[in-house]
XYZ file of C-alpha atoms in Angstrom:
746
model
C -81.477 -100.202 128.291
C -82.092 -103.821 128.752
C -78.678 -105.137 129.330
C -79.592 -108.792 131.025
C -80.694 -109.438 127.518
C -78.138 -108.160 125.546
C -75.041 -109.694 127.400
C -74.224 -113.002 129.338
C -74.116 -112.757 133.139
C -70.615 -112.164 133.354
C -70.411 -109.249 130.667
C -73.723 -108.098 132.130
C -72.055 -107.907 135.614
C -68.995 -106.169 134.146
C -71.163 -103.908 132.377
C -73.287 -102.557 135.078
C -69.866 -102.282 137.444
C -69.193 -98.325 137.208
C -67.814 -97.281 140.514
C -64.579 -98.201 141.658
C -61.705 -100.174 140.467
C -62.303 -103.426 138.018
C -60.478 -105.646 136.490
C -62.329 -107.561 133.517
C -60.067 -110.270 132.350
C -61.419 -111.395 129.166
C -60.473 -114.205 127.008
C -59.901 -114.206 123.438
C -63.051 -113.682 121.207
C -65.213 -113.135 124.612
C -66.822 -109.891 123.245
C -64.745 -107.501 125.574
C -65.532 -104.619 122.795
C -69.111 -104.853 123.496
C -68.836 -105.256 127.051
C -67.303 -101.712 126.771
C -69.361 -100.257 124.547
C -72.541 -101.393 126.374
C -70.837 -100.203 129.711
C -70.256 -96.686 128.382
C -74.064 -96.729 127.120
C -75.164 -97.639 130.396
C -73.240 -94.989 131.631
C -74.491 -91.929 129.748
C -77.907 -93.313 128.656
C -79.246 -94.785 132.487
C -76.624 -92.989 134.589
C -76.876 -89.869 133.231
C -73.253 -89.440 133.144
C -71.656 -86.772 131.345
C -69.886 -88.364 128.542
C -67.074 -85.640 128.726
C -66.153 -87.360 132.014
C -65.172 -90.208 130.441
C -61.507 -91.128 129.080
C -61.861 -94.629 127.249
C -57.934 -95.857 125.975
C -56.930 -98.402 123.295
C -53.813 -99.308 121.516
C -54.901 -98.775 117.971
C -56.780 -95.952 115.996
C -58.450 -98.606 114.224
C -60.366 -100.178 117.775
C -60.668 -96.477 118.908
C -62.642 -95.405 115.830
C -64.677 -99.175 116.083
C -65.885 -98.682 119.484
C -66.626 -94.949 118.836
C -68.860 -96.368 115.930
C -70.295 -98.876 118.342
C -70.929 -96.318 120.983
C -72.567 -93.809 118.669
C -75.166 -96.645 116.821
C -76.305 -96.641 120.878
C -76.220 -93.105 122.377
C -75.999 -90.804 119.442
C -73.806 -87.754 118.751
C -73.283 -87.350 122.559
C -69.916 -89.966 122.030
C -68.242 -86.914 120.225
C -67.882 -85.194 124.065
C -65.987 -88.468 125.151
C -62.493 -89.016 124.956
C -61.949 -92.326 122.955
C -58.093 -92.654 121.369
C -54.904 -94.387 121.567
C -52.737 -93.405 124.207
C -50.394 -91.382 122.165
C -53.243 -89.550 120.708
C -54.760 -88.869 124.350
C -51.287 -87.752 125.542
C -50.960 -85.405 121.944
C -54.096 -83.826 122.644
C -53.191 -82.985 126.428
C -49.769 -81.464 125.684
C -51.127 -79.504 122.530
C -52.840 -77.509 125.494
C -50.326 -77.729 127.874
C -46.641 -78.458 126.659
C -45.550 -74.788 127.236
C -45.334 -75.546 130.827
C -42.403 -77.702 130.304
C -40.843 -74.975 127.403
C -42.013 -76.400 124.215
C -44.062 -74.479 121.807
C -47.704 -75.831 121.234
C -46.664 -76.202 117.719
C -44.386 -79.334 118.200
C -43.328 -81.472 115.472
C -43.975 -85.333 116.399
C -40.459 -87.761 114.976
C -41.395 -90.494 113.233
C -38.713 -93.388 113.018
C -36.644 -92.270 110.098
C -36.725 -88.541 111.910
C -35.362 -90.060 114.953
C -32.914 -92.169 113.248
C -31.678 -88.964 111.285
C -30.840 -87.183 114.264
C -29.404 -90.208 116.704
C -26.630 -90.447 114.009
C -26.127 -86.635 113.791
C -25.387 -86.976 117.695
C -23.229 -89.815 116.787
C -21.590 -87.893 114.433
C -20.928 -84.935 116.652
C -19.975 -87.090 119.654
C -17.278 -89.262 117.143
C -19.088 -92.402 117.576
C -18.434 -95.214 115.146
C -21.505 -96.903 114.120
C -19.459 -100.106 114.059
C -18.983 -100.056 117.433
C -22.502 -98.942 118.548
C -25.353 -99.075 116.070
C -27.928 -96.313 115.449
C -30.478 -99.161 116.184
C -28.982 -100.218 119.366
C -29.085 -96.610 120.783
C -32.153 -96.212 119.709
C -33.780 -99.083 121.538
C -31.745 -97.984 124.215
C -33.034 -94.756 124.731
C -36.499 -96.008 124.033
C -36.406 -98.457 126.591
C -35.091 -95.555 129.267
C -38.334 -93.599 128.117
C -40.504 -96.361 128.703
C -39.365 -96.791 132.040
C -39.496 -93.039 132.842
C -35.571 -92.758 133.202
C -34.690 -89.086 131.835
C -31.243 -88.708 130.506
C -29.221 -87.105 133.256
C -29.970 -90.262 135.678
C -29.467 -92.775 133.052
C -25.989 -91.105 132.874
C -25.281 -91.007 136.238
C -26.189 -94.795 136.937
C -23.761 -95.922 134.056
C -20.746 -93.608 134.281
C -18.840 -96.738 135.107
C -19.807 -98.415 131.827
C -17.852 -97.458 129.094
C -20.387 -98.303 126.472
C -23.401 -97.533 128.037
C -21.935 -94.430 128.928
C -21.606 -93.680 125.625
C -25.109 -94.232 124.676
C -25.985 -92.149 127.649
C -24.392 -89.104 125.913
C -26.320 -89.629 122.890
C -29.299 -89.225 125.012
C -28.315 -86.037 126.566
C -27.524 -84.799 123.094
C -30.420 -86.413 121.518
C -32.867 -84.864 123.894
C -31.849 -81.248 123.446
C -31.704 -81.351 120.073
C -35.244 -82.528 120.270
C -35.994 -79.483 122.654
C -34.249 -77.234 120.161
C -36.056 -78.545 117.104
C -39.487 -78.134 119.088
C -39.521 -81.717 118.678
C -40.960 -85.207 120.530
C -40.687 -88.702 119.473
C -43.192 -91.125 120.111
C -41.832 -92.294 123.122
C -41.891 -88.440 124.392
C -45.701 -88.234 124.007
C -46.177 -90.251 127.090
C -42.966 -89.610 128.773
C -43.422 -85.955 128.716
C -47.051 -86.231 129.695
C -46.059 -88.007 132.836
C -43.473 -85.245 133.397
C -46.221 -82.623 133.026
C -48.481 -84.659 135.638
C -45.541 -84.749 138.011
C -44.024 -81.492 137.780
C -47.234 -79.637 137.450
C -50.231 -80.532 140.218
C -52.678 -78.119 139.113
C -52.582 -79.869 135.513
C -52.799 -83.184 137.266
C -55.900 -82.167 139.014
C -57.387 -80.573 136.331
C -57.521 -83.831 134.386
C -58.147 -85.918 137.024
C -61.193 -83.938 138.086
C -62.444 -83.607 134.392
C -61.882 -88.037 133.679
C -64.168 -89.515 136.465
C -64.339 -92.583 135.023
C -61.509 -94.328 132.841
C -61.149 -97.148 130.893
C -58.304 -98.925 129.649
C -57.897 -101.706 126.827
C -55.733 -104.407 126.455
C -54.052 -103.499 129.517
C -51.768 -106.315 129.618
C -49.901 -104.619 127.063
C -49.080 -101.306 128.981
C -45.559 -100.322 129.518
C -44.103 -98.503 132.554
C -44.913 -94.754 131.241
C -48.285 -96.007 130.327
C -49.031 -97.844 133.400
C -47.716 -94.393 135.230
C -50.032 -92.184 133.063
C -52.953 -94.377 134.009
C -52.212 -94.612 137.444
C -51.903 -90.475 138.066
C -55.152 -89.971 136.274
C -57.137 -92.528 138.498
C -55.254 -91.360 141.816
C -58.655 -88.526 141.713
C -61.684 -90.963 141.808
C -60.544 -94.695 141.594
C -62.800 -95.231 138.962
C -60.735 -97.376 136.733
C -61.624 -100.443 134.533
C -59.296 -101.903 132.532
C -59.664 -104.504 130.252
C -57.186 -107.415 129.280
C -56.082 -110.896 129.104
C -52.388 -112.052 130.414
C -52.406 -115.053 128.114
C -52.091 -112.047 125.099
C -49.232 -110.099 126.374
C -47.169 -110.529 123.456
C -45.456 -107.221 123.451
C -42.726 -107.618 126.405
C -39.572 -107.012 123.510
C -41.161 -103.180 123.189
C -41.470 -103.153 127.219
C -44.806 -104.341 127.800
C -45.115 -105.883 131.327
C -47.289 -108.219 132.172
C -47.435 -107.723 135.812
C -49.519 -104.520 135.500
C -52.238 -106.889 134.760
C -51.120 -109.862 137.230
C -50.842 -107.170 140.083
C -53.774 -104.811 139.411
C -55.248 -105.754 142.630
C -52.303 -105.140 144.647
C -52.600 -101.947 143.454
C -56.101 -101.550 143.896
C -57.085 -103.491 146.989
C -60.434 -102.889 146.609
C -60.839 -103.701 142.915
C -63.429 -106.355 141.662
C -62.424 -108.924 139.382
C -64.543 -110.510 136.760
C -63.593 -113.000 133.748
C -65.370 -113.194 130.795
C -64.715 -116.995 129.504
C -67.251 -117.597 126.883
C -65.832 -117.313 123.239
C -68.101 -116.405 121.011
C -65.322 -116.729 117.597
C -63.513 -120.021 117.553
C -65.026 -123.897 116.983
C -64.740 -125.999 119.778
C -61.905 -127.736 118.946
C -59.829 -124.591 118.051
C -60.478 -123.182 121.818
C -59.640 -126.513 123.190
C -56.011 -126.659 121.436
C -55.633 -123.007 122.579
C -56.566 -123.970 126.537
C -53.636 -126.934 125.909
C -51.367 -125.042 125.035
C -51.433 -122.136 127.414
C -51.785 -123.980 130.199
C -48.573 -125.012 130.203
C -47.610 -121.307 131.198
C -47.221 -121.039 135.192
C -47.372 -117.100 135.264
C -50.784 -116.406 134.600
C -54.281 -116.060 135.976
C -56.184 -118.939 135.334
C -59.076 -118.938 133.012
C -60.668 -121.641 130.415
C -62.136 -120.438 127.072
C -65.652 -122.365 126.276
C -67.850 -122.137 123.546
C -71.156 -123.183 122.957
C -70.283 -123.681 119.469
C -69.788 -127.256 117.679
C -66.394 -128.779 118.055
C -65.709 -128.343 114.285
C -62.731 -129.679 112.496
C -59.706 -131.036 113.780
C -56.141 -129.002 114.210
C -54.694 -129.636 110.374
C -50.718 -130.909 110.469
C -48.374 -130.891 107.963
C -44.969 -131.552 107.916
C -43.179 -130.479 104.460
C -40.314 -131.637 102.793
C -38.820 -128.050 102.828
C -39.985 -124.334 103.288
C -40.812 -124.312 99.710
C -43.002 -127.292 99.780
C -44.587 -125.863 102.573
C -45.371 -122.831 100.555
C -46.993 -124.964 97.869
C -48.760 -126.644 100.400
C -50.880 -123.797 101.682
C -51.478 -122.617 98.043
C -52.913 -125.988 97.161
C -54.738 -126.120 100.387
C -56.165 -122.363 99.546
C -56.822 -123.534 95.748
C -58.954 -126.910 96.911
C -60.892 -125.341 99.777
C -61.961 -122.358 97.267
C -63.099 -125.140 94.742
C -64.589 -127.470 97.378
C -66.375 -124.488 99.314
C -68.207 -122.057 96.969
C -68.572 -119.356 100.013
C -64.950 -119.112 100.495
C -63.118 -115.877 99.754
C -59.268 -115.258 99.219
C -59.925 -113.093 102.046
C -60.918 -115.752 104.031
C -57.474 -117.131 104.715
C -54.997 -115.708 106.824
C -51.058 -116.568 107.149
C -49.620 -116.212 110.052
C -45.598 -116.287 110.691
C -43.000 -115.148 113.686
C -40.923 -113.326 111.452
C -41.597 -110.860 108.277
C -38.738 -112.318 106.575
C -40.981 -115.893 106.277
C -43.145 -114.396 103.607
C -40.581 -114.621 100.780
C -41.272 -117.835 100.235
C -45.323 -117.703 100.520
C -45.201 -114.509 98.144
C -43.295 -116.207 95.576
C -45.540 -119.148 95.157
C -48.757 -117.405 95.695
C -47.564 -114.971 92.538
C -46.743 -118.154 90.256
C -50.421 -119.508 91.771
C -52.601 -116.326 90.908
C -53.504 -116.163 94.283
C -54.013 -112.691 95.282
C -52.094 -111.677 98.434
C -51.372 -108.489 100.902
C -49.155 -108.096 103.202
C -49.330 -106.363 106.395
C -46.254 -105.270 108.198
C -44.452 -104.535 104.994
C -43.521 -101.262 103.663
C -46.525 -98.713 104.812
C -47.444 -95.708 102.468
C -46.061 -93.039 104.945
C -42.691 -94.847 104.595
C -42.189 -94.349 100.940
C -39.719 -91.946 99.873
C -41.815 -89.419 97.979
C -44.614 -89.510 100.564
C -41.681 -88.747 103.364
C -40.363 -86.218 101.428
C -43.683 -83.978 100.934
C -44.595 -84.808 104.470
C -41.316 -83.386 105.251
C -42.359 -79.919 103.675
C -45.649 -80.141 105.670
C -43.740 -80.661 109.036
C -41.429 -77.779 108.343
C -44.388 -75.344 107.504
C -46.124 -76.063 110.837
C -43.003 -75.965 112.610
C -40.086 -74.001 111.329
C -37.945 -75.051 114.357
C -37.731 -78.617 112.629
C -33.745 -79.129 111.404
C -34.511 -82.541 110.593
C -37.368 -82.034 108.040
C -35.469 -78.629 106.910
C -32.287 -80.896 105.756
C -34.326 -82.813 103.965
C -36.387 -80.901 101.750
C -33.478 -77.943 101.337
C -32.461 -79.574 98.055
C -35.192 -81.496 97.308
C -35.877 -81.493 94.537
C -32.175 -80.261 93.448
C -31.710 -76.723 93.732
C -27.686 -76.316 93.757
C -27.853 -76.286 97.333
C -25.474 -79.281 97.911
C -24.453 -81.047 101.297
C -21.513 -79.371 102.239
C -23.198 -76.083 102.125
C -26.085 -77.074 104.066
C -23.102 -78.471 106.544
C -21.621 -75.351 106.628
C -24.860 -73.942 107.487
C -25.715 -76.528 110.087
C -22.026 -75.882 111.637
C -22.777 -72.067 111.908
C -26.358 -72.504 113.535
C -24.668 -74.991 116.146
C -22.181 -72.239 117.406
C -25.029 -69.383 117.313
C -27.235 -71.943 119.083
C -29.988 -70.909 116.576
C -32.248 -73.114 114.024
C -31.325 -73.496 110.560
C -34.033 -71.725 109.476
C -33.370 -68.383 111.221
C -29.834 -68.800 109.739
C -30.945 -69.140 106.150
C -33.241 -66.320 106.743
C -30.026 -64.090 106.391
C -27.909 -66.683 104.942
C -26.042 -63.586 102.606
C -25.164 -61.787 105.945
C -23.913 -64.512 108.013
C -21.683 -66.693 105.750
C -19.415 -66.619 102.921
C -21.281 -68.784 100.387
C -21.281 -69.250 96.843
C -23.294 -66.627 95.173
C -25.080 -69.409 93.266
C -25.964 -71.253 96.698
C -27.023 -68.188 98.298
C -29.373 -67.461 95.576
C -30.833 -70.830 95.592
C -31.551 -70.576 99.542
C -33.069 -67.276 98.965
C -35.359 -68.665 96.607
C -35.958 -71.604 98.847
C -37.111 -69.726 101.988
C -39.358 -67.530 99.313
C -40.926 -70.402 98.477
C -41.409 -71.842 102.361
C -42.628 -68.175 103.335
C -45.139 -68.486 100.991
C -46.309 -72.176 102.168
C -46.132 -70.823 105.889
C -48.519 -67.710 104.868
C -51.161 -70.117 103.331
C -50.754 -72.533 105.985
C -53.853 -71.243 107.615
C -55.784 -69.732 104.974
C -56.285 -73.021 102.538
C -57.093 -76.767 103.268
C -54.237 -79.192 103.755
C -54.935 -81.088 100.406
C -54.531 -77.642 98.493
C -51.600 -76.889 100.214
C -49.949 -80.158 99.367
C -50.912 -79.067 95.608
C -49.154 -76.051 96.067
C -46.150 -77.520 97.533
C -46.076 -79.979 94.396
C -46.355 -77.560 91.474
C -44.412 -74.717 92.874
C -41.472 -76.507 93.940
C -41.445 -78.684 90.807
C -41.376 -81.736 92.549
C -44.201 -83.615 90.785
C -43.050 -81.945 87.017
C -39.391 -83.737 88.148
C -41.194 -87.016 88.586
C -43.095 -86.601 85.501
C -40.408 -86.212 83.024
C -38.282 -88.551 84.979
C -37.342 -91.776 83.228
C -37.444 -94.271 85.974
C -39.380 -97.239 86.024
C -41.248 -96.283 89.264
C -42.046 -92.660 88.721
C -45.504 -93.761 87.274
C -46.383 -95.201 90.765
C -44.742 -92.790 92.758
C -47.102 -89.971 90.988
C -49.803 -92.054 91.667
C -48.739 -92.394 95.636
C -48.695 -88.872 95.795
C -52.203 -88.147 94.314
C -53.019 -90.680 96.795
C -51.701 -88.114 99.596
C -53.845 -85.687 98.511
C -56.945 -88.035 98.659
C -56.007 -88.612 101.917
C -55.590 -85.220 103.032
C -59.241 -84.506 101.325
C -61.050 -87.726 103.312
C -59.406 -86.383 106.215
C -61.049 -82.480 105.364
C -64.093 -84.205 105.304
C -64.414 -86.426 108.393
C -62.389 -84.272 111.019
C -63.222 -81.954 113.083
C -60.027 -80.464 113.643
C -59.209 -80.195 109.988
C -55.883 -77.802 110.699
C -52.395 -78.714 109.549
C -50.882 -80.012 112.806
C -54.125 -82.231 113.348
C -53.164 -83.613 110.163
C -49.768 -84.296 110.594
C -50.774 -86.205 114.310
C -53.090 -88.472 112.396
C -50.680 -89.440 109.802
C -48.060 -89.489 112.589
C -49.961 -91.863 114.831
C -51.461 -94.271 112.147
C -50.360 -97.782 112.936
C -49.829 -100.703 110.451
C -53.328 -102.235 111.441
C -55.131 -99.138 111.204
C -55.048 -99.888 107.500
C -56.407 -102.830 107.556
C -58.873 -103.495 105.131
C -61.578 -106.484 105.853
C -63.140 -106.002 102.427
C -60.131 -106.259 100.381
C -60.578 -109.843 98.870
C -56.979 -110.912 99.071
C -54.882 -113.525 101.250
C -53.732 -112.078 104.028
C -49.704 -112.546 105.138
C -48.503 -111.091 108.204
C -46.886 -111.756 111.519
C -48.927 -113.191 114.825
C -48.014 -110.055 116.444
C -49.976 -107.949 113.929
C -53.033 -110.595 113.723
C -53.693 -109.624 117.202
C -57.399 -108.636 117.431
C -58.324 -109.641 114.284
C -59.785 -113.219 113.469
C -59.948 -115.039 110.023
C -62.323 -118.019 108.987
C -59.224 -119.976 107.832
C -55.606 -119.507 109.701
C -52.194 -121.345 108.480
C -49.976 -120.806 111.365
C -46.284 -121.641 109.166
C -42.869 -122.041 110.379
C -44.067 -124.399 113.636
C -40.440 -125.528 114.346
C -38.351 -125.476 117.450
C -36.190 -122.709 116.332
C -38.286 -120.726 114.306
C -41.738 -120.702 116.393
C -40.870 -120.855 119.398
C -37.024 -119.059 118.458
C -33.862 -120.420 119.371
C -33.842 -118.048 122.559
C -37.030 -118.935 123.945
C -35.604 -122.801 124.243
C -33.138 -122.398 127.054
C -35.072 -119.280 128.916
C -38.561 -119.743 130.652
C -39.942 -116.059 130.339
C -39.244 -115.756 126.824
C -40.756 -119.437 125.911
C -43.930 -118.096 128.224
C -44.356 -115.139 125.785
C -43.693 -117.583 122.718
C -46.086 -119.740 124.448
C -48.518 -116.788 124.709
C -48.103 -115.491 120.857
C -48.987 -119.209 119.829
C -52.226 -118.810 121.412
C -52.833 -115.561 120.141
C -52.347 -117.234 116.632
C -54.617 -120.111 117.323
C -57.213 -117.928 118.540
C -57.350 -115.950 115.228
C -58.796 -118.928 113.828
C -62.769 -118.886 113.501
C -63.367 -122.657 111.482
C -60.246 -124.151 110.379
C -56.616 -124.143 111.526
C -53.531 -125.748 109.821
C -50.212 -125.625 111.656
C -47.214 -126.186 109.510
C -43.423 -126.598 109.125
C -40.879 -128.072 107.095
C -38.085 -130.542 107.566
C -35.354 -128.382 106.011
C -35.291 -124.367 105.410
C -33.043 -121.855 104.374
C -32.031 -119.270 107.045
C -29.576 -116.446 106.327
C -28.282 -118.575 103.461
C -27.888 -121.718 104.978
C -30.327 -124.986 105.263
C -31.285 -125.675 108.205
C -33.785 -128.788 109.805
C -35.117 -128.306 113.008
C -37.955 -130.584 114.721
C -41.711 -129.993 114.777
C -42.843 -127.075 117.358
C -43.117 -128.240 121.198
C -46.408 -126.386 121.120
C -47.880 -128.805 118.505
C -47.130 -131.286 120.941
C -48.716 -129.760 123.787
C -52.199 -129.964 121.960
C -54.187 -132.951 122.827
C -53.828 -135.859 120.293
C -57.427 -136.226 119.763
C -57.693 -132.358 118.687
C -55.014 -132.594 115.892
C -54.055 -134.911 112.727
C -51.830 -135.060 110.380
C -53.070 -133.881 106.676
C -52.479 -136.591 103.824
C -51.805 -134.856 100.119
C -52.296 -136.923 96.745
C -48.854 -136.981 94.897
C -50.404 -135.439 91.926
C -52.451 -132.724 93.598
C -49.378 -130.333 94.019
C -45.900 -130.632 92.724
C -43.089 -132.353 94.988
C -45.345 -132.185 98.096
C -44.678 -134.842 101.090
C -47.599 -137.342 101.435
C -46.062 -138.584 104.644
C -47.324 -138.649 108.045
C -45.455 -138.688 110.995
C -46.085 -142.272 112.541
C -43.613 -145.049 113.309
C -43.667 -146.830 109.576
C -42.096 -143.741 108.148
C -40.243 -141.625 110.247
C -40.435 -139.967 113.993
C -38.936 -137.531 116.358
C -37.283 -140.007 119.056
C -35.971 -136.977 121.282
C -37.647 -133.755 121.953
C -35.921 -130.238 122.339
C -35.913 -128.962 125.787
C -33.418 -126.647 127.548
C -31.472 -129.476 129.099
C -31.026 -131.127 125.411
C -30.746 -128.525 123.239
C -27.294 -127.584 123.108
C -26.279 -127.044 119.423
C -27.510 -130.295 118.102
C -29.828 -130.219 114.895
C -32.537 -132.922 114.988
C -32.752 -134.955 111.954
C -35.437 -137.330 111.411
C -34.542 -141.225 111.529
C -35.663 -143.293 108.527
C -36.099 -146.919 108.672
C -34.997 -147.015 104.924
C -31.201 -148.259 105.606
C -30.452 -151.844 105.911
C -29.063 -153.425 109.088
C -25.337 -154.056 107.355
C -25.376 -150.391 105.784
C -26.093 -148.710 109.024
C -23.483 -146.811 110.863
C -22.159 -148.839 113.991
C -21.704 -147.377 117.146
C -18.378 -149.336 117.227
C -17.587 -148.151 113.776
C -17.963 -144.068 114.994
C -14.318 -142.513 114.105
C -12.925 -139.156 113.955
C -11.939 -138.759 110.189
C -14.346 -141.463 108.466
C -16.723 -140.962 105.763
C -20.176 -141.102 106.625
C -23.739 -140.653 104.295
C -26.594 -139.050 105.171
C -30.124 -139.493 103.002
C -30.393 -135.739 102.652
C -27.097 -134.266 103.449
C -25.075 -136.546 101.407
C -21.299 -137.905 102.430
C -19.262 -136.090 104.797
C -16.694 -136.624 107.366
C -17.035 -137.101 111.060
C -14.775 -134.140 112.515
C -15.864 -134.378 116.105
C -17.483 -136.846 118.615
C -18.901 -135.993 122.227
C -21.364 -137.472 124.502
C -24.743 -136.050 124.959
C -26.894 -137.525 127.456
C -27.661 -141.217 126.742
C -26.817 -140.417 122.877
C -23.789 -139.237 120.700
C -23.545 -135.953 119.649
C -21.280 -135.996 116.166
C -20.171 -133.026 114.328
C -19.805 -133.958 110.191
C -18.899 -131.607 107.875
C -20.717 -132.670 104.423
C -18.965 -132.142 101.107
C -21.846 -130.070 99.916
C -24.412 -129.403 102.912
C -21.748 -127.600 105.302
C -21.176 -128.189 108.902
C -24.162 -130.184 110.584
C -24.293 -131.475 114.389
C -26.365 -134.449 114.000
C -27.684 -137.058 117.036
C -26.252 -140.494 116.287
C -29.735 -141.951 117.555
C -31.560 -140.562 115.186
C -29.403 -139.532 112.558
C -29.747 -141.830 109.407
C -26.358 -142.384 108.782
C -24.588 -144.868 106.444
C -21.020 -146.400 106.452
C -19.232 -145.425 103.565
């Protein structure tokens, strides 16, 4: 294989360096997937390394699928002997073979976030913990963090006995983990946590997988948390042939445990490591890359690299400052319409709207619907999160694992079969007292509990139906099993006769579930029910991203990582939104926000727009934030304000930020943030009407060009300026700086 003619110099060096530890620092759009693909092909075709000796780990099923397809094009079906999968999928595969050594059955269930929440609430109820004192979300996040850090519940309990609140969470952790074991279930965090536990407690198992995987490759290494890091470290101890690929500048998941130190400290973990930087970008125009370099260079904790391209400079980054968030949405819609008209080759799918939080999508959804712009949201309600889908999936989970009490409780009276909540709770209490599963109890329900005859008959009928499904589980395809469930339980019939408005769409969703199962059977080697449940449970939102769907994409910057679009709108670029308020006085959080901005910028191939609004409604109140500091970090020659003709859209601003209209005279920094809301100084106020410093007194009335009439209730010095707290008649309380606020004396 002539790699020298297929790859650039740095890519080639990375592809042919096989033995020993290797760190590939791959900048955005530098062709890292291409490098990994050819690296594997070189190992198999040129070095005759058995594919089964190679483990390649990615973070999404989509990335794993793409890598496998590309390697197949080079080496053929030999790729099927390799493990190319996500961390979670790799660990599930190991646990299916070995988990009995930890006391679980091999047909364990994998609990999704809904199942986890149900079980946590059950634990809270048993421990008499009020959700108003400690929320289930707080407990789930804390337990998840402990598992990511490989802290077992017993240790967590010992370390926090002196902290009343955390000690309560430790009690939930202990009970929750016991219930998971009783249900023969693992949550998402357990998949890696338990695999590491298995490796550490059974050296023979670890040695087997060390011998099996002589060569290990990990993509997106900057996103690994402690448990993922430890999983890789243990496997790599055997031969030290570990290749990690990543970009510390794209570490944007600290909030879910990712530790950028894993990639920054790689050379300390592996002293003989070779480091190769991929800095040639093949995605973006020159000005976009320069803007990305400008922003990220302000981070102190990073490995220095500068993206370069042979592509032309392209357009400057277009900035737009709207009057309001509604105007911002209209501006984006207008620009999309104009570009479609001006460039006949443009399609809706060429445009992406990137924001920092999902809540920001609403304005754009409203505007796009009114403008007849087709759109799709990545990160909204997922297909497998819909009620009717979760109901049938619960049937499948329970049929596969009859110890799964959470799934049983969901389906025992769905559709309704006269088994009420009080009856289920009585059975649950009895099962707990006997330390039995719910299913074992209801198998002999008439012998163990004094229940109404109607309830007993309903339970017996339910048991009979379930037993039929369990008998057929391994005899018929999953798609046929789903059809049987829909038919025999009466679930589909109940929907068809239901008069609710969404009944038709729910029936269509269930048909789509059958189609998904049929597709799974046609494309998977392992077509068992367990394999189907694994595939569905481990799917991420980005795995369902369809490159060919012709619609504008709305998504968070976090979700956009790994994707690229010809035209990108980064919206809500304001201090307080992007970066968020918390980042403004925290150096580490500001660096992560800046990395997130860098990721957003480098999603754009040809054109990049960055928009902000003078005012927007946040949690029901109108706020005003100044333009994002990240925009200021981009060199002036790379950016320009977009001017829009007034008659080109409704109520859009055609104003440009310059000294003749309005300007920001102060920059938000950790030192001057305080609680002040920055407001633009407008020079339309005459000198005689302008509020004079000597006229500033508590209790006087003033008028603001946007907020109207208000009363000064507090005055305080802020550096060389004066901060005024004003209660406006119609806009509530605002903190304004006198030096930049357009205030008139009344």
